[in-house]
Amino acid sequence: MKFEKQQYLCLEEAKTRCPASRNGEREDFYDSNDGSKKFRLMGFHDAECKSSSFDEIEGDVECSDSDNDDNDILVVNSVNRNHGQNEGVRKIEIEEEEFRHPLVREICRLIELRSTWNPKLEGEMRRLLRSLKPRQVCAVLQSQDDERVALKFFYWADRQWRYRHNPIVYYAMLEVLSKTKLCQGARRVLRLMARRGIVCQPEAFAYAMVAYSRAGKLRNAMQVLTVMQKAGIEPNLLICNTTIHILIMANKLEKALRFLERMKLVGITPDVLTYNCLIKGYCDVHQIDGAMELIAEMPLKGCSPDKVSYYTVLGFLSKYKRIKEIKDLLEKMMKDNKLFPDQVTYNTLIHMLSKHGHADEAIEFLREAEERGFQVDKVGHSAIVDSFCKQGKIEQAKAIVNEMFTKGCSPDVVTYTAVVNGLCKVGQVEEAKKMLQQMYKHGYKPNTVSYTALLNGLCRNGKSLEAREMMNMSEEDWWTPNAITYSVVMHGLRREGKLAEACDVVREMLRKGFFPTPVEINLLINSLCWEGKTVDAKIFMEECLKWGCAVNAVNFTTVIHGFCRKDNIDAALSLLDDMYLNNKHPDAVTYTTIINALAKKGRIEEATKFTLLMLKKGLDPTPVTYRTVIHWYCQIGKVENLLKLLDKMLSRKKCRTAYNQVIEKLCSFGDLEAADKLLGKVLRTASRIDANTCHVLMESYLSKGIPLSSYRVAVRMFNRNLIPDLELCEKVSKKLTLEGKSEEADNLMLRFVERGNTLHHGQHISQSS
């Protein structure tokens, strides 16, 4: 939410500060030569950004029109040169009465019924659409909870006969999309504007840039500037501030600073919003000195810092408990810029310090605010109480609550709930119950959050059945459990091993219209399987599926694993078939579980069949899949079959250590001959991992009393520029000497000397060498 608010404020404040957007006055943005020149000076030219249209920027989204992308840019150019039409399209302010208009409310109602649409309803929608004024259409778009629904309505209306969107509707749609990650939709709206002959002002491109930024596509967001250049639109302060903000949000402070210099080159003077973005960028990368220097430089550049400039730095200092620097900055704010701390300043500091767990320091500023004649409200006090409770300092929290009464600032439900939560965290559940009773005495009724905090405390202290009983009495106590309440009790019962009761809570939860997440379902299913109640887990999962819960492949895999652990392979395979029937596609983990269970029972042919089926379905084998297949094939000695299967698996997903695992596994099973034959595949890369594998083979030969074979492995390592372990080779040399193979023993030690290695004390090379 904070990110969305910052981006929105950046865009909106830039509009109010930009000279081109005040009082209906407009700069001439449409001189294509001047616009291109400014972009080139700012560094955004064809050499840097090759894309010249939104199709090239991203994606395969098809539009209803068949014009190519070059034509899109040409249309924008031609329209922008004739910029006398559609003037004044800027920020769309919709009055509250427009949202309450009967036509708007009826359209919104019909949109909610879109899943049951028929020709009659659609005809009614068309009739109403033609009666809507442009601002009412904007109200419909902004009234939708789901921005994707708003975009679909926008597209649908655009296709209707005898209806065309007013220019302000396009800008309203772009504004809606700028608050989402729907960058493809923003791109398409821009293209439609070009084709409909609507003026594309910098605001439109700024909205698209913000949408790309939210989607994490920084490069695409910056390429929007190239589209503006191709359209001959001159950059202004709005688009520059948006660009700097996007770079800062992407942690590209250096690029943002370079962009600032380019702004100055083309004559665009940065304003306080520009500098505030950069100050935030410095704070984000912990360069507080840079932020302070920028604040000091702002007056010299004709732009005095405002309180936001200082609040940004204060927020950073609050996070790291740098109280002295906070006080110094407040003094500087008053002395240098005549910005005196007010109620908002102290509230901000108190909330920042409390949020980061510095309640003691927050109290200092609370006292200072009161000394200066400011009265901190119950919200500020509650923030300190909550901070103390999270630190387990319950007595200090209670003291603040009592202090609130003496000041005539009575604590509210939020304050009491924070204390209840703190008491539960330190195990004082009985005290938390008494605190709920005090709420009633002081005229406050505990809400769902209050009771949920208490139930969570009971569950954390091994009293889940009491929590369950209290939840059952909720109607008598005039409160209603929500999804979080049910989840808290369910997890408490699960942790205590009361799985049947936990399943009952989930069933009640479903009857009340709340749905557990797949993770919560999986935790309960997994607990049932570990208790050996795999059949109950399967029944519970099927019930959740019937209720419409978001059961996924992981939940099915957990039950399949439970059946496999009990050696009930047939039940596991039957459940695998059920996955397909329920349109839940097995993943690599599901197949690996089945493969392991089949191979463990000696059904290696079926395991191979499922491995090939997994590859055929386009699933990549995981490291666990490789380990499973290698283990069982090596155990039964089918090395040739294993190598054929590995080739197919490796063609799908590379595994750097596959052959290393085969050699080491063969050594553990004593098949050294087969392991030695595969050594060449490992020595192709000659890495540290390969050296470890060679050492395993050498030790296996030594343990079987075959030092000569161990010696040969070491020689092969030297030939591949791999240095064997010296201590291991010394053991090999001693064994060779004892067997009368002094020449090989001395040759092995000589290899170390040739490479500059120092032999251990007592080692020597005989004269024969």
CSV table of N, CA and C in Angstrom, one decimal, residues 666-672 695-711 728 731-732 735 739:
chain,number,residue,atom,x,y,z
A,666,LEU,N,27.8,-46.5,-6.8
A,666,LEU,CA,28.3,-47.9,-7.1
A,666,LEU,C,29.4,-48.3,-6.2
A,667,CYS,N,30.2,-47.3,-5.7
A,667,CYS,CA,31.3,-47.6,-4.7
A,667,CYS,C,30.7,-48.1,-3.4
A,668,SER,N,29.6,-47.4,-3.0
A,668,SER,CA,28.9,-47.8,-1.7
A,668,SER,C,28.3,-49.2,-1.8
A,669,PHE,N,27.9,-49.6,-3.0
A,669,PHE,CA,27.4,-51.0,-3.2
A,669,PHE,C,28.5,-52.0,-3.6
A,670,GLY,N,29.7,-51.5,-3.7
A,670,GLY,CA,30.9,-52.4,-4.0
A,670,GLY,C,31.1,-52.8,-5.4
A,671,ASP,N,30.4,-52.2,-6.4
A,671,ASP,CA,30.6,-52.4,-7.8
A,671,ASP,C,31.7,-51.5,-8.4
A,672,LEU,N,32.9,-51.7,-8.0
A,672,LEU,CA,34.0,-50.8,-8.4
A,672,LEU,C,34.3,-50.9,-9.8
A,695,HIS,N,38.4,-39.5,-5.2
A,695,HIS,CA,38.9,-39.9,-3.9
A,695,HIS,C,38.0,-41.0,-3.3
A,696,VAL,N,36.7,-41.0,-3.5
A,696,VAL,CA,35.8,-42.0,-3.1
A,696,VAL,C,36.2,-43.3,-3.7
A,697,LEU,N,36.5,-43.3,-5.0
A,697,LEU,CA,36.8,-44.5,-5.7
A,697,LEU,C,38.2,-45.1,-5.2
A,698,MET,N,39.1,-44.2,-5.0
A,698,MET,CA,40.5,-44.6,-4.5
A,698,MET,C,40.4,-45.3,-3.2
A,699,GLU,N,39.6,-44.6,-2.3
A,699,GLU,CA,39.4,-45.2,-0.9
A,699,GLU,C,38.7,-46.6,-1.0
A,700,SER,N,37.7,-46.7,-1.9
A,700,SER,CA,37.0,-48.0,-2.1
A,700,SER,C,38.0,-49.1,-2.5
A,701,TYR,N,38.9,-48.7,-3.5
A,701,TYR,CA,39.9,-49.7,-3.9
A,701,TYR,C,40.9,-50.1,-2.8
A,702,LEU,N,41.2,-49.1,-2.0
A,702,LEU,CA,42.1,-49.4,-0.8
A,702,LEU,C,41.5,-50.3,0.2
A,703,SER,N,40.2,-50.0,0.5
A,703,SER,CA,39.5,-50.8,1.5
A,703,SER,C,39.3,-52.2,1.0
A,704,LYS,N,39.3,-52.5,-0.3
A,704,LYS,CA,39.2,-53.8,-0.9
A,704,LYS,C,40.6,-54.4,-1.1
A,705,GLY,N,41.7,-53.7,-0.8
A,705,GLY,CA,43.0,-54.2,-0.9
A,705,GLY,C,43.5,-54.2,-2.3
A,706,ILE,N,43.1,-53.3,-3.1
A,706,ILE,CA,43.6,-53.2,-4.5
A,706,ILE,C,44.3,-51.8,-4.7
A,707,PRO,N,45.4,-51.6,-4.1
A,707,PRO,CA,46.1,-50.3,-4.2
A,707,PRO,C,46.5,-49.9,-5.6
A,708,LEU,N,46.8,-50.9,-6.5
A,708,LEU,CA,47.3,-50.6,-7.8
A,708,LEU,C,46.2,-49.9,-8.6
A,709,SER,N,44.9,-50.4,-8.4
A,709,SER,CA,43.8,-49.7,-9.1
A,709,SER,C,43.6,-48.3,-8.6
A,710,SER,N,43.8,-48.1,-7.3
A,710,SER,CA,43.8,-46.8,-6.7
A,710,SER,C,44.8,-45.9,-7.2
A,711,TYR,N,46.0,-46.5,-7.4
A,711,TYR,CA,47.2,-45.7,-8.0
A,711,TYR,C,46.8,-45.2,-9.5
A,728,LEU,N,45.9,-39.3,1.2
A,728,LEU,CA,45.3,-40.5,0.6
A,728,LEU,C,46.4,-41.2,-0.3
A,731,LYS,N,48.9,-43.1,1.6
A,731,LYS,CA,48.4,-44.4,2.0
A,731,LYS,C,48.5,-45.4,0.9
A,732,VAL,N,48.2,-44.9,-0.3
A,732,VAL,CA,48.3,-45.8,-1.5
A,732,VAL,C,49.8,-46.2,-1.7
A,735,LYS,N,50.8,-48.9,0.7
A,735,LYS,CA,50.3,-50.2,0.3
A,735,LYS,C,51.0,-50.8,-0.9
A,739,GLU,N,53.3,-54.3,-1.2
A,739,GLU,CA,53.1,-55.3,-2.2
A,739,GLU,C,54.2,-55.5,-3.2
